Amino acid sequence: MDEAVLKIGDREISLPVIVGTEGEVAIDTNKLRGQTGIVTHDKGFANTAEALSSVTFLDGEKGILRYRGYPIEQIADSASFLEVSYLCLYGELPTSAQYEEFVDDINHHTLVREDMKHLYEAFPTDAHPMQMLASAVSALATFYPDALDPTDEKAIDISAKRLIAKMITLVAWGYKYGLSQPFQYPRNDLDYTSNFLHMMFSYPTEGYQVDPVISKALDVLLNLHADHEQNCSTSTVRMVGSSQANLFSSVASGIHALSGPLHGGANQQVVVMLDEIIKGGGDVEQFIAKAKDKDDPFRLMGFGHRVYKNFDPRARIIKSYAGDVLDKLGKDDPMLDVAKQLEEVALSDEYFAERKLYPNVDFYSGIIYKAMGFPVDLFTVLFAIGRLPGWIAQWKEMRFDPTTRIGRPRQIYVGEAERKFISMDQR
Ligand code: CMC
């Protein structure tokens, strides 16, 4: 199978076929418009492979997710988040020497310039952490004008490390600002997640012991979010970068894309929804009925996925982890029981079965974040920390692909045909 034949009217055109490593087949339409003047129409890009990518493989029918060939089930618990970040960025698991150097480089960059504090002071104290983070990441570019050249491999590498290192400081500063508490500086003797927890939850006046259960669980959760091929935020990062915008601006755009409730914002909405169910007396069926009602815009948050049509392997890992973490932390959250009940009822309902709607990564993650002490409006920001290595890896892949062209979709115009201008006094 090396070509496809397209028949339009009485014309027949043959188009090349591309086959991926795992047998995925695509019809290559790159020359379609040039040869025929015809374009394809594909709402939400549901049938369009924009990239030939080597970062992540995902099979939604079989529930498979692999980073650079490594199954998520093997990697989530066994590697640290910086190890997974290295894998995403450079394509291979690091040797211990490479890992040590990478961790050292990241630690070296965790500090954020003091001037950045003024940026936070410009926000209202109740600003949403995702908006603050996107602005802060965007602002980072102004501090490193000599490292913005999108064709300079060395500059990109240092920008990537700066981003991964400073992301946790920026998130923690946004949180502290919202509480009117002093910003905490990074402590580079701590590992990445512990350093983040320290900046989030410590005070200058009191010591703070990072709980190893929390830091390990956070590492696992970040690993589960590290990349997810061409999702909305990653496609945004690639699209913005295709204009040769710098890495900081591209990632800031990705953060905005992630903030929406249909994407990363869902993890916050799940907890809001579970809370509503509990406050309303625990009537799970009522919410299922609402989600099925076509006259009601409500959707069961944390359910459904564009690609997964069987199960989301990340959700399976998180579900089993949620009980463990709550037990280890000695917390008993009725939300976990309500979530399990909701899942059970939904999975046995014809509406959800017919549409192949299963719990996604966001369904159980919020319950763990909550048990760890994170406020609800910070959940999506945690998703952003996790997704960062994927955004950078995909941006680099796009940037160094010699076939990359600026992202510029076509359209089919369906508005008014040409008409004559009428001056205002005659309208
Ligand atoms: N609750 C109720 N109905 C749903 C849901 C839901 N959560 N998700 C999809 N449907 C229905 C939808 O109404 C449609 O029904 P019909 O065929 O009768 O019109 C059908 O299922 C297909 O839905 P779709 O909107 O065409 O599917 P999509 O691939 O465009 O959207 C989605 C995928 C994730 C945006 C959607 O399932 C959704 O809105 N889920 C809730 C939000 C959520 O949990 N988002 C997190 C996604 S996973 C993490 C991430 O990548 O960000």
CSV table of C-alpha atoms and ligand atoms in Angstrom, one decimal:
chain,number,residue,atom,x,y,z
A,1,MET,CA,0.0,0.0,0.0
A,2,ASP,CA,2.0,3.0,-1.2
A,3,GLU,CA,-0.6,5.1,-2.8
A,4,ALA,CA,-4.2,6.1,-2.5
A,5,VAL,CA,-6.5,7.0,-5.4
A,6,LEU,CA,-8.9,9.9,-5.0
A,7,LYS,CA,-11.8,10.3,-7.5
A,8,ILE,CA,-13.3,13.8,-7.8
A,9,GLY,CA,-15.9,14.1,-10.6
A,10,ASP,CA,-14.2,12.4,-13.6
A,11,ARG,CA,-10.7,13.1,-12.3
A,12,GLU,CA,-8.5,10.5,-10.6
A,13,ILE,CA,-5.5,11.6,-8.6
A,14,SER,CA,-3.1,9.3,-6.8
A,15,LEU,CA,-1.7,10.4,-3.4
A,16,PRO,CA,1.2,8.9,-1.6
A,17,VAL,CA,0.6,6.9,1.6
A,18,ILE,CA,2.8,7.1,4.7
A,19,VAL,CA,3.0,4.2,7.2
A,20,GLY,CA,4.3,4.9,10.7
A,21,THR,CA,6.4,2.6,12.9
A,22,GLU,CA,3.3,0.9,14.4
A,23,GLY,CA,1.5,0.6,11.1
A,24,GLU,CA,-0.6,3.8,11.3
A,25,VAL,CA,-1.5,4.8,7.8
A,26,ALA,CA,-1.9,8.4,6.5
A,27,ILE,CA,-2.8,9.7,3.0
A,28,ASP,CA,-0.3,12.4,2.2
A,29,THR,CA,-2.3,15.4,1.0
A,30,ASN,CA,0.7,17.8,0.9
A,31,LYS,CA,0.5,18.1,-2.9
A,32,LEU,CA,-3.3,17.9,-3.1
A,33,ARG,CA,-4.1,21.6,-3.5
A,34,GLY,CA,-1.1,22.2,-5.8
A,35,GLN,CA,-2.2,19.5,-8.2
A,36,THR,CA,-6.0,20.0,-8.0
A,37,GLY,CA,-6.9,23.3,-6.3
A,38,ILE,CA,-8.9,21.3,-3.8
A,39,VAL,CA,-8.4,21.3,0.0
A,40,THR,CA,-9.5,18.9,2.8
A,41,HIS,CA,-12.0,19.9,5.5
A,42,ASP,CA,-11.4,18.3,8.9
A,43,LYS,CA,-13.1,19.9,11.9
A,44,GLY,CA,-10.9,19.8,15.0
A,45,PHE,CA,-8.1,18.1,12.9
A,46,ALA,CA,-9.6,14.8,14.0
A,47,ASN,CA,-8.4,13.0,10.9
A,48,THR,CA,-5.3,15.0,10.2
A,49,ALA,CA,-1.7,14.0,11.1
A,50,GLU,CA,0.1,17.3,11.0
A,51,ALA,CA,3.4,15.9,12.3
A,52,LEU,CA,5.6,12.9,11.7
A,53,SER,CA,6.7,12.6,15.3
A,54,SER,CA,9.1,10.4,17.2
A,55,VAL,CA,8.3,11.6,20.7
A,56,THR,CA,5.1,9.7,21.8
A,57,PHE,CA,3.1,6.7,20.5
A,58,LEU,CA,-0.5,6.5,21.4
A,59,ASP,CA,-3.0,3.8,20.4
A,60,GLY,CA,-6.4,5.0,21.6
A,61,GLU,CA,-8.2,1.7,20.7
A,62,LYS,CA,-5.8,-0.4,22.7
A,63,GLY,CA,-5.0,2.1,25.5
A,64,ILE,CA,-1.3,2.3,24.7
A,65,LEU,CA,0.9,5.2,25.6
A,66,ARG,CA,4.7,5.2,25.1
A,67,TYR,CA,7.3,7.9,25.5
A,68,ARG,CA,10.1,7.4,23.0
A,69,GLY,CA,9.1,3.7,22.9
A,70,TYR,CA,8.8,3.1,26.7
A,71,PRO,CA,5.4,2.1,28.0
A,72,ILE,CA,3.9,4.5,30.5
A,73,GLU,CA,3.2,1.7,32.9
A,74,GLN,CA,7.0,1.0,33.1
A,75,ILE,CA,8.1,4.5,33.3
A,76,ALA,CA,5.6,6.4,35.5
A,77,ASP,CA,6.7,4.8,38.8
A,78,SER,CA,10.3,3.9,38.0
A,79,ALA,CA,11.9,7.1,36.7
A,80,SER,CA,12.1,10.6,38.2
A,81,PHE,CA,10.4,13.5,36.4
A,82,LEU,CA,13.7,14.9,35.3
A,83,GLU,CA,14.7,11.5,33.9
A,84,VAL,CA,11.5,11.5,31.9
A,85,SER,CA,12.1,15.1,30.9
A,86,TYR,CA,15.6,14.1,29.6
A,87,LEU,CA,14.0,11.2,27.7
A,88,CYS,CA,11.5,13.5,26.0
A,89,LEU,CA,14.0,16.2,25.2
A,90,TYR,CA,16.9,14.1,23.9
A,91,GLY,CA,15.2,10.8,22.8
A,92,GLU,CA,17.1,8.4,25.1
A,93,LEU,CA,17.1,7.6,28.8
A,94,PRO,CA,20.1,9.3,30.4
A,95,THR,CA,23.1,7.4,31.7
A,96,SER,CA,23.9,8.2,35.4
A,97,ALA,CA,26.6,10.7,34.3
A,98,GLN,CA,24.2,12.4,31.8
A,99,TYR,CA,21.5,12.5,34.4
A,100,GLU,CA,23.8,14.1,37.0
A,101,GLU,CA,24.8,16.7,34.6
A,102,PHE,CA,21.2,17.4,33.5
A,103,VAL,CA,20.0,17.7,37.2
A,104,ASP,CA,22.9,20.0,37.9
A,105,ASP,CA,22.1,22.2,34.9
A,106,ILE,CA,18.4,22.4,36.0
A,107,ASN,CA,19.3,23.2,39.6
A,108,HIS,CA,21.6,25.9,38.3
A,109,HIS,CA,18.7,27.7,36.7
A,110,THR,CA,15.9,27.5,39.3
A,111,LEU,CA,16.4,31.0,40.5
A,112,VAL,CA,14.2,33.7,38.9
A,113,ARG,CA,15.4,37.2,38.4
A,114,GLU,CA,14.2,39.5,41.2
A,115,ASP,CA,12.6,41.9,38.7
A,116,MET,CA,10.0,39.2,38.0
A,117,LYS,CA,8.5,39.9,41.4
A,118,HIS,CA,7.2,43.2,40.1
A,119,LEU,CA,5.2,41.3,37.5
A,120,TYR,CA,3.3,39.4,40.2
A,121,GLU,CA,2.6,42.6,42.0
A,122,ALA,CA,0.7,43.8,39.0
A,123,PHE,CA,-1.8,40.9,39.3
A,124,PRO,CA,-4.9,41.0,41.6
A,125,THR,CA,-4.3,38.6,44.4
A,126,ASP,CA,-7.1,36.4,43.3
A,127,ALA,CA,-5.7,36.0,39.7
A,128,HIS,CA,-6.0,32.5,38.3
A,129,PRO,CA,-2.6,30.7,38.6
A,130,MET,CA,-2.8,29.6,34.9
A,131,GLN,CA,-3.1,33.2,33.7
A,132,MET,CA,-0.2,34.3,36.0
A,133,LEU,CA,1.9,31.4,34.8
A,134,ALA,CA,1.4,32.1,31.1
A,135,SER,CA,2.3,35.8,31.6
A,136,ALA,CA,5.3,34.9,33.7
A,137,VAL,CA,6.6,32.4,31.1
A,138,SER,CA,6.0,35.0,28.4
A,139,ALA,CA,7.9,37.6,30.4
A,140,LEU,CA,10.9,35.2,30.8
A,141,ALA,CA,11.8,35.8,27.2
A,142,THR,CA,12.4,39.5,28.0
A,143,PHE,CA,15.3,38.5,30.3
A,144,TYR,CA,17.1,36.3,27.8
A,145,PRO,CA,17.2,38.2,24.5
A,146,ASP,CA,20.5,36.5,23.6
A,147,ALA,CA,19.0,33.0,23.8
A,148,LEU,CA,15.9,33.5,21.7
A,149,ASP,CA,17.2,32.6,18.2
A,150,PRO,CA,15.0,29.7,17.2
A,151,THR,CA,17.6,28.3,14.9
A,152,ASP,CA,20.4,28.2,17.4
A,153,GLU,CA,20.6,24.7,19.0
A,154,LYS,CA,22.7,25.8,22.0
A,155,ALA,CA,20.3,28.7,22.8
A,156,ILE,CA,17.3,26.4,22.5
A,157,ASP,CA,18.9,23.9,24.9
A,158,ILE,CA,19.6,26.5,27.5
A,159,SER,CA,16.1,28.0,27.1
A,160,ALA,CA,14.7,24.5,27.6
A,161,LYS,CA,16.6,24.0,30.8
A,162,ARG,CA,15.7,27.5,32.0
A,163,LEU,CA,12.1,26.8,31.4
A,164,ILE,CA,12.0,23.4,33.2
A,165,ALA,CA,14.0,24.9,36.1
A,166,LYS,CA,12.1,28.1,36.6
A,167,MET,CA,8.6,26.7,36.0
A,168,ILE,CA,8.4,25.4,39.6
A,169,THR,CA,9.6,28.7,41.0
A,170,LEU,CA,7.1,30.7,38.9
A,171,VAL,CA,4.2,28.5,40.0
A,172,ALA,CA,5.2,28.7,43.6
A,173,TRP,CA,5.6,32.4,43.5
A,174,GLY,CA,2.2,32.8,41.9
A,175,TYR,CA,0.7,30.7,44.7
A,176,LYS,CA,2.5,32.7,47.5
A,177,TYR,CA,1.5,36.0,45.9
A,178,GLY,CA,-2.2,34.9,46.0
A,179,LEU,CA,-1.8,34.2,49.7
A,180,SER,CA,0.2,37.5,50.4
A,181,GLN,CA,3.0,35.4,51.7
A,182,PRO,CA,6.7,36.0,51.1
A,183,PHE,CA,8.1,34.2,48.0
A,184,GLN,CA,10.4,31.3,48.9
A,185,TYR,CA,13.6,30.8,47.0
A,186,PRO,CA,14.6,27.5,45.5
A,187,ARG,CA,16.8,25.1,47.5
A,188,ASN,CA,19.0,23.3,45.1
A,189,ASP,CA,20.0,20.6,47.5
A,190,LEU,CA,16.5,19.2,47.1
A,191,ASP,CA,15.3,17.1,44.2
A,192,TYR,CA,13.0,18.8,41.6
A,193,THR,CA,9.6,17.9,43.1
A,194,SER,CA,10.8,18.4,46.7
A,195,ASN,CA,12.2,21.8,45.8
A,196,PHE,CA,8.8,22.7,44.3
A,197,LEU,CA,6.9,21.5,47.4
A,198,HIS,CA,9.4,23.5,49.6
A,199,MET,CA,8.7,26.7,47.6
A,200,MET,CA,5.0,26.1,47.8
A,201,PHE,CA,4.5,25.2,51.4
A,202,SER,CA,7.4,26.5,53.5
A,203,TYR,CA,7.7,29.9,55.3
A,204,PRO,CA,10.8,31.9,56.2
A,205,THR,CA,9.8,31.7,59.8
A,206,GLU,CA,9.3,27.9,60.0
A,207,GLY,CA,11.1,24.8,58.8
A,208,TYR,CA,9.3,22.5,56.4
A,209,GLN,CA,9.8,18.8,56.0
A,210,VAL,CA,9.0,17.6,52.5
A,211,ASP,CA,6.9,14.4,52.9
A,212,PRO,CA,8.5,11.8,50.7
A,213,VAL,CA,5.1,10.2,50.0
A,214,ILE,CA,3.9,13.5,48.5
A,215,SER,CA,7.0,14.1,46.5
A,216,LYS,CA,7.1,10.6,45.1
A,217,ALA,CA,3.4,10.8,44.1
A,218,LEU,CA,3.9,14.2,42.5
A,219,ASP,CA,6.8,12.8,40.5
A,220,VAL,CA,4.5,10.0,39.2
A,221,LEU,CA,1.7,12.4,38.3
A,222,LEU,CA,4.1,14.7,36.5
A,223,ASN,CA,5.5,11.7,34.6
A,224,LEU,CA,2.0,10.7,33.5
A,225,HIS,CA,1.5,14.1,32.0
A,226,ALA,CA,4.9,14.5,30.3
A,227,ASP,CA,3.7,14.2,26.7
A,228,HIS,CA,0.6,13.2,24.9
A,229,GLU,CA,1.4,13.7,21.2
A,230,GLN,CA,-0.6,16.3,19.2
A,231,ASN,CA,-3.1,17.4,21.8
A,232,CYS,CA,-4.6,21.0,21.8
A,233,SER,CA,-1.8,22.7,23.8
A,234,THR,CA,1.1,20.8,22.1
A,235,SER,CA,-0.3,21.6,18.7
A,236,THR,CA,-0.6,25.2,19.8
A,237,VAL,CA,3.1,25.2,20.9
A,238,ARG,CA,4.1,23.7,17.5
A,239,MET,CA,1.9,26.1,15.5
A,240,VAL,CA,3.2,29.2,17.3
A,241,GLY,CA,6.7,28.0,17.0
A,242,SER,CA,6.3,27.4,13.3
A,243,SER,CA,6.3,31.1,12.7
A,244,GLN,CA,9.8,31.0,14.4
A,245,ALA,CA,8.4,32.6,17.6
A,246,ASN,CA,10.8,31.8,20.4
A,247,LEU,CA,10.4,28.9,22.8
A,248,PHE,CA,9.1,31.0,25.7
A,249,SER,CA,6.4,32.6,23.7
A,250,SER,CA,5.4,29.2,22.2
A,251,VAL,CA,5.2,27.6,25.6
A,252,ALA,CA,3.2,30.5,27.0
A,253,SER,CA,0.7,30.0,24.2
A,254,GLY,CA,0.5,26.3,25.1
A,255,ILE,CA,-0.3,27.2,28.7
A,256,HIS,CA,-3.2,29.3,27.6
A,257,ALA,CA,-4.5,26.4,25.4
A,258,LEU,CA,-4.2,24.0,28.3
A,259,SER,CA,-6.2,26.3,30.6
A,260,GLY,CA,-9.5,25.5,28.9
A,261,PRO,CA,-12.0,23.2,30.7
A,262,LEU,CA,-12.1,20.8,27.8
A,263,HIS,CA,-8.3,20.3,28.1
A,264,GLY,CA,-6.1,20.6,31.2
A,265,GLY,CA,-8.7,22.8,33.0
A,266,ALA,CA,-10.8,19.6,33.4
A,267,ASN,CA,-8.8,18.5,36.4
A,268,GLN,CA,-10.1,21.5,38.4
A,269,GLN,CA,-13.6,21.1,37.1
A,270,VAL,CA,-13.8,17.4,38.1
A,271,VAL,CA,-13.2,18.3,41.8
A,272,VAL,CA,-15.7,21.2,41.5
A,273,MET,CA,-18.2,18.7,40.1
A,274,LEU,CA,-17.5,16.0,42.7
A,275,ASP,CA,-17.9,18.7,45.4
A,276,GLU,CA,-21.3,19.7,44.0
A,277,ILE,CA,-22.4,16.1,44.0
A,278,ILE,CA,-21.4,15.6,47.7
A,279,LYS,CA,-23.0,18.9,48.7
A,280,GLY,CA,-26.2,18.0,46.8
A,281,GLY,CA,-26.5,14.7,48.9
A,282,GLY,CA,-24.4,12.4,46.7
A,283,ASP,CA,-26.9,11.9,43.9
A,284,VAL,CA,-24.6,10.5,41.2
A,285,GLU,CA,-27.5,9.5,38.9
A,286,GLN,CA,-28.7,13.1,38.7
A,287,PHE,CA,-25.3,14.2,37.2
A,288,ILE,CA,-25.3,11.3,34.8
A,289,ALA,CA,-28.7,12.3,33.6
A,290,LYS,CA,-27.6,15.9,33.2
A,291,ALA,CA,-24.5,14.8,31.2
A,292,LYS,CA,-26.8,12.8,28.8
A,293,ASP,CA,-29.3,15.6,28.4
A,294,LYS,CA,-28.7,17.2,25.0
A,295,ASP,CA,-30.5,20.4,26.1
A,296,ASP,CA,-28.0,20.8,29.0
A,297,PRO,CA,-24.5,21.9,28.1
A,298,PHE,CA,-23.1,20.1,31.2
A,299,ARG,CA,-20.6,17.3,30.5
A,300,LEU,CA,-19.2,14.8,32.9
A,301,MET,CA,-15.8,16.3,33.6
A,302,GLY,CA,-12.9,13.9,33.4
A,303,PHE,CA,-14.8,11.7,31.0
A,304,GLY,CA,-14.2,11.1,27.3
A,305,HIS,CA,-11.2,11.6,25.1
A,306,ARG,CA,-10.6,12.4,21.4
A,307,VAL,CA,-8.2,9.5,21.0
A,308,TYR,CA,-8.8,7.0,23.8
A,309,LYS,CA,-11.8,4.9,23.0
A,310,ASN,CA,-11.2,2.0,25.3
A,311,PHE,CA,-9.5,3.2,28.4
A,312,ASP,CA,-6.9,5.9,29.2
A,313,PRO,CA,-3.9,4.1,30.6
A,314,ARG,CA,-2.9,7.2,32.7
A,315,ALA,CA,-6.3,7.2,34.4
A,316,ARG,CA,-5.9,3.5,35.3
A,317,ILE,CA,-2.5,4.2,37.0
A,318,ILE,CA,-3.9,7.3,38.8
A,319,LYS,CA,-6.9,5.5,40.0
A,320,SER,CA,-4.9,2.8,41.6
A,321,TYR,CA,-2.5,5.4,43.0
A,322,ALA,CA,-5.2,7.6,44.4
A,323,GLY,CA,-6.3,5.0,47.1
A,324,ASP,CA,-2.6,4.3,48.0
A,325,VAL,CA,-1.7,7.9,48.4
A,326,LEU,CA,-4.7,8.7,50.5
A,327,ASP,CA,-4.0,5.7,52.7
A,328,LYS,CA,-0.3,6.6,53.1
A,329,LEU,CA,-1.2,10.2,53.9
A,330,GLY,CA,-3.8,8.9,56.4
A,331,LYS,CA,-6.5,10.8,54.6
A,332,ASP,CA,-10.0,9.6,53.9
A,333,ASP,CA,-11.8,11.7,51.2
A,334,PRO,CA,-15.4,11.0,50.4
A,335,MET,CA,-14.6,12.4,46.9
A,336,LEU,CA,-12.8,9.2,46.0
A,337,ASP,CA,-15.8,7.1,46.8
A,338,VAL,CA,-18.1,9.4,44.9
A,339,ALA,CA,-15.7,9.4,41.9
A,340,LYS,CA,-15.6,5.6,41.9
A,341,GLN,CA,-19.4,5.5,42.1
A,342,LEU,CA,-19.8,7.9,39.3
A,343,GLU,CA,-17.4,5.9,37.1
A,344,GLU,CA,-19.2,2.7,37.8
A,345,VAL,CA,-22.6,4.2,37.0
A,346,ALA,CA,-21.3,5.9,33.8
A,347,LEU,CA,-19.5,2.8,32.6
A,348,SER,CA,-22.7,0.7,32.9
A,349,ASP,CA,-24.8,3.3,31.1
A,350,GLU,CA,-25.6,2.8,27.4
A,351,TYR,CA,-25.0,6.5,26.5
A,352,PHE,CA,-21.3,6.4,27.7
A,353,ALA,CA,-20.8,2.9,26.3
A,354,GLU,CA,-22.1,3.8,22.8
A,355,ARG,CA,-19.8,6.8,22.7
A,356,LYS,CA,-16.9,5.0,24.2
A,357,LEU,CA,-16.5,7.5,27.0
A,358,TYR,CA,-14.1,6.5,29.8
A,359,PRO,CA,-12.5,8.3,32.7
A,360,ASN,CA,-9.5,10.3,31.4
A,361,VAL,CA,-6.3,11.4,33.1
A,362,ASP,CA,-8.1,14.3,34.8
A,363,PHE,CA,-10.8,12.2,36.6
A,364,TYR,CA,-8.7,11.0,39.6
A,365,SER,CA,-5.7,13.3,39.5
A,366,GLY,CA,-7.5,16.2,41.3
A,367,ILE,CA,-8.3,13.9,44.3
A,368,ILE,CA,-4.6,13.2,44.8
A,369,TYR,CA,-3.6,16.9,44.3
A,370,LYS,CA,-6.2,17.8,46.9
A,371,ALA,CA,-4.9,15.2,49.4
A,372,MET,CA,-1.4,16.6,48.9
A,373,GLY,CA,-2.6,20.1,50.0
A,374,PHE,CA,-2.8,21.8,46.6
A,375,PRO,CA,-5.7,24.3,46.2
A,376,VAL,CA,-8.2,23.4,43.4
A,377,ASP,CA,-7.2,26.3,41.2
A,378,LEU,CA,-3.6,25.1,41.1
A,379,PHE,CA,-4.4,21.7,39.6
A,380,THR,CA,-4.2,22.8,36.0
A,381,VAL,CA,-0.8,24.5,36.7
A,382,LEU,CA,0.5,21.1,37.9
A,383,PHE,CA,-0.6,19.6,34.6
A,384,ALA,CA,1.4,22.4,32.9
A,385,ILE,CA,4.6,21.6,34.9
A,386,GLY,CA,4.1,18.0,33.8
A,387,ARG,CA,3.5,18.7,30.2
A,388,LEU,CA,6.4,21.1,29.8
A,389,PRO,CA,9.0,18.5,28.6
A,390,GLY,CA,6.6,17.3,26.0
A,391,TRP,CA,5.9,20.8,24.7
A,392,ILE,CA,9.6,21.5,24.5
A,393,ALA,CA,10.4,18.1,22.8
A,394,GLN,CA,7.7,18.6,20.2
A,395,TRP,CA,8.7,22.2,19.6
A,396,LYS,CA,12.3,21.1,19.0
A,397,GLU,CA,11.2,18.3,16.7
A,398,MET,CA,9.1,20.8,14.7
A,399,ARG,CA,12.0,23.4,14.7
A,400,PHE,CA,14.7,21.0,13.4
A,401,ASP,CA,12.5,19.2,10.9
A,402,PRO,CA,13.6,20.6,7.5
A,403,THR,CA,10.1,20.1,6.0
A,404,THR,CA,8.5,22.4,8.6
A,405,ARG,CA,6.4,25.2,7.1
A,406,ILE,CA,4.6,27.9,8.9
A,407,GLY,CA,1.2,26.6,10.2
A,408,ARG,CA,-1.4,28.2,8.0
A,409,PRO,CA,-4.6,26.2,7.5
A,410,ARG,CA,-7.0,26.9,4.6
A,411,GLN,CA,-10.7,27.6,4.8
A,412,ILE,CA,-13.8,27.2,2.8
A,413,TYR,CA,-15.5,30.6,2.6
A,414,VAL,CA,-19.2,30.4,3.1
A,415,GLY,CA,-20.1,34.1,3.7
A,416,GLU,CA,-21.7,36.7,1.5
A,417,ALA,CA,-20.7,36.7,-2.2
A,418,GLU,CA,-19.3,40.0,-3.5
A,419,ARG,CA,-21.6,43.0,-3.0
A,420,LYS,CA,-21.4,46.7,-3.5
A,421,PHE,CA,-20.5,49.1,-0.6
A,422,ILE,CA,-23.4,51.3,0.5
A,423,SER,CA,-22.6,54.6,2.1
A,424,MET,CA,-24.0,55.0,5.7
A,425,ASP,CA,-26.6,57.6,4.7
A,426,GLN,CA,-28.2,55.2,2.3
A,427,ARG,CA,-28.3,52.1,4.5
B,1,CMC,N1,-20.0,14.0,29.1
B,1,CMC,C1,-21.1,13.8,28.3
B,1,CMC,N2,-21.1,13.6,27.0
B,1,CMC,C2,-19.9,13.6,26.4
B,1,CMC,C3,-18.7,13.8,27.1
B,1,CMC,C4,-18.8,14.0,28.5
B,1,CMC,N3,-17.7,14.2,29.2
B,1,CMC,N4,-17.7,13.8,26.3
B,1,CMC,C5,-18.2,13.5,25.0
B,1,CMC,N5,-19.5,13.4,25.1
B,1,CMC,C6,-20.4,13.1,24.0
B,1,CMC,C7,-20.7,14.3,23.1
B,1,CMC,O1,-21.8,15.0,23.5
B,1,CMC,C8,-20.9,13.6,21.8
B,1,CMC,O2,-22.2,13.1,21.8
B,1,CMC,P1,-23.1,13.0,20.4
B,1,CMC,O3,-22.3,12.1,19.5
B,1,CMC,O4,-24.4,12.5,20.8
B,1,CMC,O5,-23.1,14.4,19.9
B,1,CMC,C9,-19.9,12.4,21.8
B,1,CMC,O6,-19.8,12.1,23.2
B,1,CMC,C10,-18.6,12.7,21.2
B,1,CMC,O7,-18.0,13.9,21.8
B,1,CMC,P2,-17.2,15.0,21.1
B,1,CMC,O8,-17.3,16.2,21.8
B,1,CMC,O9,-17.5,14.9,19.6
B,1,CMC,O10,-15.7,14.4,21.3
B,1,CMC,P3,-14.4,15.2,21.2
B,1,CMC,O11,-13.4,14.2,20.8
B,1,CMC,O12,-14.6,16.3,20.3
B,1,CMC,O13,-14.1,15.7,22.6
B,1,CMC,C11,-13.4,15.9,24.9
B,1,CMC,C12,-13.2,15.1,23.6
B,1,CMC,C13,-12.3,15.4,25.9
B,1,CMC,C14,-13.2,17.4,24.7
B,1,CMC,C15,-14.8,15.5,25.5
B,1,CMC,O14,-15.0,14.1,25.7
B,1,CMC,C16,-15.2,16.3,26.8
B,1,CMC,O15,-15.7,17.4,26.7
B,1,CMC,N6,-14.9,15.7,28.0
B,1,CMC,C17,-15.1,16.5,29.2
B,1,CMC,C18,-13.8,17.4,29.5
B,1,CMC,C19,-12.6,16.6,29.8
B,1,CMC,O16,-12.6,15.7,30.7
B,1,CMC,N7,-11.5,17.0,29.2
B,1,CMC,C20,-10.2,16.4,29.5
B,1,CMC,C21,-9.6,15.6,28.4
B,1,CMC,S1,-8.3,14.5,28.8
B,1,CMC,C22,-7.0,15.5,29.3
B,1,CMC,C23,-6.5,16.4,28.2
B,1,CMC,O17,-6.0,16.0,27.2
B,1,CMC,O18,-6.6,17.6,28.4
